[in-house]
Amino acid sequence: AQRVTQPEKLLSVFKGAPVELKCNYSYSGSPELFWYVQYSRQRLQLLLRHISRESIKGFTADLNKGETSFHLKKPFAQEEDSAMYYCALLWISSGSARQLTFGSGTQLTVLP
Amino acid sequence: EAQVTQNPRYLITVTGKKLTVTCSQNMNHEYMSWYRQDPGLGLRQIYYSMNVEVTDKGDVPEGYKVSRKEKRNFPLILESPSPNQTSLYFCASTQGTSGGPNTGELFFGEGSRLTVL
């Protein structure tokens, strides 16, 4: 069965330090992975998707099929990066519906 | 402004009193979905709809109903709420492509915080 695992519920780093939010997935098909972010008092929104291979707000994420991982990285964290981050997997159900499954989320706090 | 709108944003109710959380999107999206967000559990899908009159269960459908009579609306119905349905609920939608009605890029509402006493 498909599953998304984010092992860290809470992560704190100092401003300017590198940050890595871990995401591992389990899926027998061809995965499409996403990162969503929820800033305080704002809607959950898409941060980036692996097929775009782009950097958003300094964040990047590389899909590693061998390790079944899609870790989110930023070389120099900023205070405004403090938020809840969700990793998500797009998969195809037995009924051919494309479904999005989310991990349990990681609350990132960037300290001054 | 293109958006997903949920109402009410906050609601306190009592066990057994039927309630409906409305969700409306103005982007002509085919796919709509309801999630609940609980600490440590992340976002779990309750129901989804790939188009008008097409709905299906997600991971945690027990105690909920939905309907999709119009493309823009996807209400979540709690016929007899119980305290374990106290949660933060999110509605989301996305436009389809030739690959299917869900691109993975969901647009979320602001959330509805429900407390069942």
PDB file of C-alpha atoms in Angstrom:
ATOM      1  CA  ALA A   1       0.000   0.000   0.000  1.00  0.00           C
ATOM      2  CA  GLN A   2       1.134   3.531  -0.612  1.00  0.00           C
ATOM      3  CA  ARG A   3       2.469   5.473   2.318  1.00  0.00           C
ATOM      4  CA  VAL A   4       4.295   8.720   3.019  1.00  0.00           C
ATOM      5  CA  THR A   5       6.511   8.975   6.083  1.00  0.00           C
ATOM      6  CA  GLN A   6       7.874  12.160   7.590  1.00  0.00           C
ATOM      7  CA  PRO A   7       9.921  10.994  10.562  1.00  0.00           C
ATOM      8  CA  GLU A   8      10.314  14.377  12.236  1.00  0.00           C
ATOM      9  CA  LYS A   9       7.253  15.994  13.794  1.00  0.00           C
ATOM     10  CA  LEU A  10       9.284  19.002  14.921  1.00  0.00           C
ATOM     11  CA  LEU A  11      12.477  20.486  13.528  1.00  0.00           C
ATOM     12  CA  SER A  12      14.299  23.567  14.766  1.00  0.00           C
ATOM     13  CA  VAL A  13      17.265  25.234  13.099  1.00  0.00           C
ATOM     14  CA  PHE A  14      18.973  28.576  13.454  1.00  0.00           C
ATOM     15  CA  LYS A  15      18.655  31.280  10.844  1.00  0.00           C
ATOM     16  CA  GLY A  16      21.287  30.826   8.150  1.00  0.00           C
ATOM     17  CA  ALA A  17      21.782  27.151   8.863  1.00  0.00           C
ATOM     18  CA  PRO A  18      20.978  24.466   6.312  1.00  0.00           C
ATOM     19  CA  VAL A  19      17.699  22.627   6.700  1.00  0.00           C
ATOM     20  CA  GLU A  20      16.532  19.253   5.459  1.00  0.00           C
ATOM     21  CA  LEU A  21      13.035  17.921   5.943  1.00  0.00           C
ATOM     22  CA  LYS A  22      12.874  14.201   5.379  1.00  0.00           C
ATOM     23  CA  CYS A  23      10.240  12.357   3.382  1.00  0.00           C
ATOM     24  CA  ASN A  24      10.134   8.693   2.461  1.00  0.00           C
ATOM     25  CA  TYR A  25       7.450   7.006   0.427  1.00  0.00           C
ATOM     26  CA  SER A  26       6.211   3.543  -0.317  1.00  0.00           C
ATOM     27  CA  TYR A  27       4.508   2.923  -3.660  1.00  0.00           C
ATOM     28  CA  SER A  28       4.807   0.168  -6.210  1.00  0.00           C
ATOM     29  CA  GLY A  29       3.980   2.396  -9.178  1.00  0.00           C
ATOM     30  CA  SER A  30       5.674   5.418 -10.690  1.00  0.00           C
ATOM     31  CA  PRO A  31       5.575   8.127  -8.024  1.00  0.00           C
ATOM     32  CA  GLU A  32       4.818  11.799  -8.325  1.00  0.00           C
ATOM     33  CA  LEU A  33       5.898  13.658  -5.199  1.00  0.00           C
ATOM     34  CA  PHE A  34       4.998  17.075  -3.859  1.00  0.00           C
ATOM     35  CA  TRP A  35       5.793  19.357  -0.963  1.00  0.00           C
ATOM     36  CA  TYR A  36       3.035  21.497   0.515  1.00  0.00           C
ATOM     37  CA  VAL A  37       3.510  24.268   3.080  1.00  0.00           C
ATOM     38  CA  GLN A  38       1.172  25.838   5.599  1.00  0.00           C
ATOM     39  CA  TYR A  39       2.330  29.145   7.072  1.00  0.00           C
ATOM     40  CA  SER A  40       0.696  30.402  10.240  1.00  0.00           C
ATOM     41  CA  ARG A  41      -2.877  31.540   9.574  1.00  0.00           C
ATOM     42  CA  GLN A  42      -2.605  30.808   5.863  1.00  0.00           C
ATOM     43  CA  ARG A  43      -3.996  28.151   3.571  1.00  0.00           C
ATOM     44  CA  LEU A  44      -2.108  25.013   2.763  1.00  0.00           C
ATOM     45  CA  GLN A  45      -0.386  25.602  -0.557  1.00  0.00           C
ATOM     46  CA  LEU A  46       1.804  23.781  -3.018  1.00  0.00           C
ATOM     47  CA  LEU A  47       5.504  24.532  -2.553  1.00  0.00           C
ATOM     48  CA  LEU A  48       7.017  22.378  -5.264  1.00  0.00           C
ATOM     49  CA  ARG A  49       6.598  19.184  -7.266  1.00  0.00           C
ATOM     50  CA  HIS A  50       9.375  16.871  -8.306  1.00  0.00           C
ATOM     51  CA  ILE A  51       8.564  16.817 -12.012  1.00  0.00           C
ATOM     52  CA  SER A  52       9.096  20.583 -12.199  1.00  0.00           C
ATOM     53  CA  ARG A  53      12.641  20.264 -10.882  1.00  0.00           C
ATOM     54  CA  GLU A  54      12.516  23.894  -9.812  1.00  0.00           C
ATOM     55  CA  SER A  55      13.635  25.826  -6.763  1.00  0.00           C
ATOM     56  CA  ILE A  56      10.936  27.687  -4.888  1.00  0.00           C
ATOM     57  CA  LYS A  57      11.850  30.172  -2.135  1.00  0.00           C
ATOM     58  CA  GLY A  58      15.292  28.599  -2.124  1.00  0.00           C
ATOM     59  CA  PHE A  59      13.942  25.110  -1.474  1.00  0.00           C
ATOM     60  CA  THR A  60      14.765  22.122  -3.641  1.00  0.00           C
ATOM     61  CA  ALA A  61      13.790  18.485  -3.474  1.00  0.00           C
ATOM     62  CA  ASP A  62      15.186  15.578  -5.433  1.00  0.00           C
ATOM     63  CA  LEU A  63      13.353  12.348  -5.990  1.00  0.00           C
ATOM     64  CA  ASN A  64      15.597   9.403  -5.138  1.00  0.00           C
ATOM     65  CA  LYS A  65      13.854   6.283  -6.354  1.00  0.00           C
ATOM     66  CA  GLY A  66      16.570   4.011  -5.001  1.00  0.00           C
ATOM     67  CA  GLU A  67      16.078   5.290  -1.477  1.00  0.00           C
ATOM     68  CA  THR A  68      12.375   6.079  -2.043  1.00  0.00           C
ATOM     69  CA  SER A  69      12.966   9.536  -0.653  1.00  0.00           C
ATOM     70  CA  PHE A  70      12.007  13.097  -1.533  1.00  0.00           C
ATOM     71  CA  HIS A  71      13.765  15.237   1.057  1.00  0.00           C
ATOM     72  CA  LEU A  72      13.251  19.005   1.060  1.00  0.00           C
ATOM     73  CA  LYS A  73      16.392  21.090   1.404  1.00  0.00           C
ATOM     74  CA  LYS A  74      17.402  24.702   1.768  1.00  0.00           C
ATOM     75  CA  PRO A  75      21.014  25.814   2.241  1.00  0.00           C
ATOM     76  CA  PHE A  76      20.285  28.864   4.390  1.00  0.00           C
ATOM     77  CA  ALA A  77      17.091  28.875   6.423  1.00  0.00           C
ATOM     78  CA  GLN A  78      15.195  32.114   7.022  1.00  0.00           C
ATOM     79  CA  GLU A  79      12.784  32.955   9.836  1.00  0.00           C
ATOM     80  CA  GLU A  80       9.936  33.260   7.338  1.00  0.00           C
ATOM     81  CA  ASP A  81      10.436  29.586   6.449  1.00  0.00           C
ATOM     82  CA  SER A  82       8.881  28.634   9.780  1.00  0.00           C
ATOM     83  CA  ALA A  83       5.790  26.626   8.869  1.00  0.00           C
ATOM     84  CA  MET A  84       4.250  23.175   8.690  1.00  0.00           C
ATOM     85  CA  TYR A  85       5.518  21.169   5.747  1.00  0.00           C
ATOM     86  CA  TYR A  86       3.741  18.191   4.224  1.00  0.00           C
ATOM     87  CA  CYS A  87       5.139  15.704   1.768  1.00  0.00           C
ATOM     88  CA  ALA A  88       2.555  14.167  -0.565  1.00  0.00           C
ATOM     89  CA  LEU A  89       2.422  11.273  -3.020  1.00  0.00           C
ATOM     90  CA  LEU A  90       0.176  11.163  -6.091  1.00  0.00           C
ATOM     91  CA  TRP A  91      -0.818   7.609  -6.901  1.00  0.00           C
ATOM     92  CA  ILE A  92      -3.366   5.680  -8.933  1.00  0.00           C
ATOM     93  CA  SER A  93      -5.980   3.697  -7.056  1.00  0.00           C
ATOM     94  CA  SER A  94      -7.466   0.385  -8.123  1.00  0.00           C
ATOM     95  CA  GLY A  95     -10.347   2.327  -9.627  1.00  0.00           C
ATOM     96  CA  SER A  96      -7.916   4.353 -11.751  1.00  0.00           C
ATOM     97  CA  ALA A  97      -8.494   7.477  -9.678  1.00  0.00           C
ATOM     98  CA  ARG A  98      -5.440   9.653  -9.039  1.00  0.00           C
ATOM     99  CA  GLN A  99      -5.186  10.234  -5.307  1.00  0.00           C
ATOM    100  CA  LEU A 100      -2.957  12.371  -3.141  1.00  0.00           C
ATOM    101  CA  THR A 101      -1.731  10.927   0.154  1.00  0.00           C
ATOM    102  CA  PHE A 102      -0.052  13.196   2.677  1.00  0.00           C
ATOM    103  CA  GLY A 103       2.547  12.518   5.311  1.00  0.00           C
ATOM    104  CA  SER A 104       2.006  13.496   8.929  1.00  0.00           C
ATOM    105  CA  GLY A 105       3.856  16.777   8.522  1.00  0.00           C
ATOM    106  CA  THR A 106       6.952  18.440   9.974  1.00  0.00           C
ATOM    107  CA  GLN A 107       6.721  21.691  11.907  1.00  0.00           C
ATOM    108  CA  LEU A 108       9.812  23.716  11.047  1.00  0.00           C
ATOM    109  CA  THR A 109      10.896  26.511  13.346  1.00  0.00           C
ATOM    110  CA  VAL A 110      13.732  28.782  12.287  1.00  0.00           C
ATOM    111  CA  LEU A 111      15.249  30.470  15.314  1.00  0.00           C
ATOM    112  CA  PRO A 112      16.782  33.958  15.145  1.00  0.00           C
TER     113      PRO A 112
ATOM    114  CA  GLU B   1     -10.351  35.965  -7.020  1.00  0.00           C
ATOM    115  CA  ALA B   2      -9.898  32.244  -7.683  1.00  0.00           C
ATOM    116  CA  GLN B   3     -10.384  30.386  -4.457  1.00  0.00           C
ATOM    117  CA  VAL B   4     -11.964  27.634  -2.403  1.00  0.00           C
ATOM    118  CA  THR B   5     -14.396  28.904   0.219  1.00  0.00           C
ATOM    119  CA  GLN B   6     -15.496  26.959   3.265  1.00  0.00           C
ATOM    120  CA  ASN B   7     -18.202  27.784   5.806  1.00  0.00           C
ATOM    121  CA  PRO B   8     -18.395  27.919   8.720  1.00  0.00           C
ATOM    122  CA  ARG B   9     -14.796  28.593   9.667  1.00  0.00           C
ATOM    123  CA  TYR B  10     -15.439  27.753  13.309  1.00  0.00           C
ATOM    124  CA  LEU B  11     -18.218  25.693  14.838  1.00  0.00           C
ATOM    125  CA  ILE B  12     -18.928  24.263  18.256  1.00  0.00           C
ATOM    126  CA  THR B  13     -21.743  21.760  18.370  1.00  0.00           C
ATOM    127  CA  VAL B  14     -23.048  18.909  20.496  1.00  0.00           C
ATOM    128  CA  THR B  15     -23.078  15.181  19.914  1.00  0.00           C
ATOM    129  CA  GLY B  16     -25.779  14.076  17.533  1.00  0.00           C
ATOM    130  CA  LYS B  17     -26.735  17.453  16.092  1.00  0.00           C
ATOM    131  CA  LYS B  18     -26.513  17.224  12.308  1.00  0.00           C
ATOM    132  CA  LEU B  19     -24.318  19.767  10.620  1.00  0.00           C
ATOM    133  CA  THR B  20     -23.073  20.647   7.150  1.00  0.00           C
ATOM    134  CA  VAL B  21     -19.811  22.278   6.185  1.00  0.00           C
ATOM    135  CA  THR B  22     -20.090  23.908   2.800  1.00  0.00           C
ATOM    136  CA  CYS B  23     -17.327  24.114   0.221  1.00  0.00           C
ATOM    137  CA  SER B  24     -17.429  26.097  -2.991  1.00  0.00           C
ATOM    138  CA  GLN B  25     -14.821  26.727  -5.669  1.00  0.00           C
ATOM    139  CA  ASN B  26     -14.958  29.234  -8.504  1.00  0.00           C
ATOM    140  CA  MET B  27     -12.240  27.729 -10.696  1.00  0.00           C
ATOM    141  CA  ASN B  28     -14.400  25.229 -12.594  1.00  0.00           C
ATOM    142  CA  HIS B  29     -12.351  22.385 -11.135  1.00  0.00           C
ATOM    143  CA  GLU B  30     -13.494  18.824 -11.717  1.00  0.00           C
ATOM    144  CA  TYR B  31     -11.861  17.242  -8.673  1.00  0.00           C
ATOM    145  CA  MET B  32     -12.795  18.133  -5.104  1.00  0.00           C
ATOM    146  CA  SER B  33     -11.852  16.521  -1.836  1.00  0.00           C
ATOM    147  CA  TRP B  34     -12.296  16.767   1.922  1.00  0.00           C
ATOM    148  CA  TYR B  35      -9.491  16.216   4.421  1.00  0.00           C
ATOM    149  CA  ARG B  36      -9.258  16.300   8.163  1.00  0.00           C
ATOM    150  CA  GLN B  37      -6.105  17.454   9.911  1.00  0.00           C
ATOM    151  CA  ASP B  38      -5.238  16.069  13.314  1.00  0.00           C
ATOM    152  CA  PRO B  39      -2.019  16.543  15.324  1.00  0.00           C
ATOM    153  CA  GLY B  40       0.492  13.830  14.565  1.00  0.00           C
ATOM    154  CA  LEU B  41      -1.705  12.307  11.867  1.00  0.00           C
ATOM    155  CA  GLY B  42      -1.374  14.915   9.178  1.00  0.00           C
ATOM    156  CA  LEU B  43      -4.016  15.248   6.488  1.00  0.00           C
ATOM    157  CA  ARG B  44      -6.319  12.305   5.938  1.00  0.00           C
ATOM    158  CA  GLN B  45      -8.768  12.144   3.080  1.00  0.00           C
ATOM    159  CA  ILE B  46     -12.434  11.725   3.961  1.00  0.00           C
ATOM    160  CA  TYR B  47     -14.194  11.749   0.581  1.00  0.00           C
ATOM    161  CA  TYR B  48     -13.413  12.893  -2.905  1.00  0.00           C
ATOM    162  CA  SER B  49     -15.293  13.643  -6.094  1.00  0.00           C
ATOM    163  CA  MET B  50     -13.937  13.387  -9.599  1.00  0.00           C
ATOM    164  CA  ASN B  51     -16.896  15.216 -11.120  1.00  0.00           C
ATOM    165  CA  VAL B  52     -20.580  15.996 -10.691  1.00  0.00           C
ATOM    166  CA  GLU B  53     -22.505  13.055  -9.210  1.00  0.00           C
ATOM    167  CA  VAL B  54     -19.265  11.059  -8.819  1.00  0.00           C
ATOM    168  CA  THR B  55     -18.063  10.635  -5.242  1.00  0.00           C
ATOM    169  CA  ASP B  56     -15.975   8.021  -3.466  1.00  0.00           C
ATOM    170  CA  LYS B  57     -14.595   7.214  -0.055  1.00  0.00           C
ATOM    171  CA  GLY B  58     -11.171   8.274   1.072  1.00  0.00           C
ATOM    172  CA  ASP B  59      -9.221   6.869   3.993  1.00  0.00           C
ATOM    173  CA  VAL B  60     -11.519   7.915   6.852  1.00  0.00           C
ATOM    174  CA  PRO B  61     -15.124   8.173   5.539  1.00  0.00           C
ATOM    175  CA  GLU B  62     -16.948   6.766   8.586  1.00  0.00           C
ATOM    176  CA  GLY B  63     -19.444   9.216  10.040  1.00  0.00           C
ATOM    177  CA  TYR B  64     -19.428  11.528   7.009  1.00  0.00           C
ATOM    178  CA  LYS B  65     -21.473  12.007   3.861  1.00  0.00           C
ATOM    179  CA  VAL B  66     -20.922  14.168   0.812  1.00  0.00           C
ATOM    180  CA  SER B  67     -22.789  15.163  -2.305  1.00  0.00           C
ATOM    181  CA  ARG B  68     -21.773  16.722  -5.614  1.00  0.00           C
ATOM    182  CA  LYS B  69     -24.877  18.016  -7.328  1.00  0.00           C
ATOM    183  CA  GLU B  70     -23.093  20.967  -8.882  1.00  0.00           C
ATOM    184  CA  LYS B  71     -19.539  21.281 -10.091  1.00  0.00           C
ATOM    185  CA  ARG B  72     -18.681  24.164  -7.797  1.00  0.00           C
ATOM    186  CA  ASN B  73     -20.085  22.797  -4.500  1.00  0.00           C
ATOM    187  CA  PHE B  74     -19.035  19.843  -2.386  1.00  0.00           C
ATOM    188  CA  PRO B  75     -20.646  19.930   1.072  1.00  0.00           C
ATOM    189  CA  LEU B  76     -19.510  17.689   3.929  1.00  0.00           C
ATOM    190  CA  ILE B  77     -22.335  16.352   6.077  1.00  0.00           C
ATOM    191  CA  LEU B  78     -22.036  15.000   9.592  1.00  0.00           C
ATOM    192  CA  GLU B  79     -25.367  13.292  10.253  1.00  0.00           C
ATOM    193  CA  SER B  80     -24.686  12.568  13.920  1.00  0.00           C
ATOM    194  CA  PRO B  81     -21.439  14.176  15.015  1.00  0.00           C
ATOM    195  CA  SER B  82     -19.388  12.591  17.751  1.00  0.00           C
ATOM    196  CA  PRO B  83     -16.464  13.974  19.789  1.00  0.00           C
ATOM    197  CA  ASN B  84     -13.919  11.998  17.738  1.00  0.00           C
ATOM    198  CA  GLN B  85     -14.910  14.156  14.768  1.00  0.00           C
ATOM    199  CA  THR B  86     -13.498  17.204  16.502  1.00  0.00           C
ATOM    200  CA  SER B  87     -10.898  18.305  13.990  1.00  0.00           C
ATOM    201  CA  LEU B  88      -9.762  20.861  11.440  1.00  0.00           C
ATOM    202  CA  TYR B  89     -11.365  20.199   8.080  1.00  0.00           C
ATOM    203  CA  PHE B  90     -10.056  21.253   4.695  1.00  0.00           C
ATOM    204  CA  CYS B  91     -11.738  21.271   1.333  1.00  0.00           C
ATOM    205  CA  ALA B  92      -9.558  21.222  -1.768  1.00  0.00           C
ATOM    206  CA  SER B  93      -9.976  21.212  -5.524  1.00  0.00           C
ATOM    207  CA  THR B  94      -7.905  20.771  -8.641  1.00  0.00           C
ATOM    208  CA  GLN B  95      -8.325  20.908 -12.360  1.00  0.00           C
ATOM    209  CA  GLY B  96      -7.956  17.734 -14.379  1.00  0.00           C
ATOM    210  CA  THR B  97      -5.676  17.003 -17.289  1.00  0.00           C
ATOM    211  CA  SER B  98      -5.609  14.300 -19.930  1.00  0.00           C
ATOM    212  CA  GLY B  99      -3.933  12.130 -17.309  1.00  0.00           C
ATOM    213  CA  GLY B 100      -6.899  12.320 -14.977  1.00  0.00           C
ATOM    214  CA  PRO B 101      -8.922  14.733 -12.847  1.00  0.00           C
ATOM    215  CA  ASN B 102      -6.312  15.113 -10.127  1.00  0.00           C
ATOM    216  CA  THR B 103      -3.020  16.751 -11.034  1.00  0.00           C
ATOM    217  CA  GLY B 104      -1.758  16.697  -7.469  1.00  0.00           C
ATOM    218  CA  GLU B 105      -1.756  20.494  -7.314  1.00  0.00           C
ATOM    219  CA  LEU B 106      -4.586  21.052  -4.880  1.00  0.00           C
ATOM    220  CA  PHE B 107      -6.073  24.419  -3.985  1.00  0.00           C
ATOM    221  CA  PHE B 108      -7.183  24.470  -0.385  1.00  0.00           C
ATOM    222  CA  GLY B 109      -9.809  26.340   1.542  1.00  0.00           C
ATOM    223  CA  GLU B 110      -8.943  28.142   4.772  1.00  0.00           C
ATOM    224  CA  GLY B 111     -10.188  25.314   6.929  1.00  0.00           C
ATOM    225  CA  SER B 112     -13.141  24.760   9.248  1.00  0.00           C
ATOM    226  CA  ARG B 113     -12.419  24.079  12.882  1.00  0.00           C
ATOM    227  CA  LEU B 114     -15.119  21.856  14.331  1.00  0.00           C
ATOM    228  CA  THR B 115     -15.558  21.010  18.000  1.00  0.00           C
ATOM    229  CA  VAL B 116     -18.091  18.376  19.019  1.00  0.00           C
ATOM    230  CA  LEU B 117     -18.952  18.369  22.719  1.00  0.00           C
TER     231      LEU B 117
END
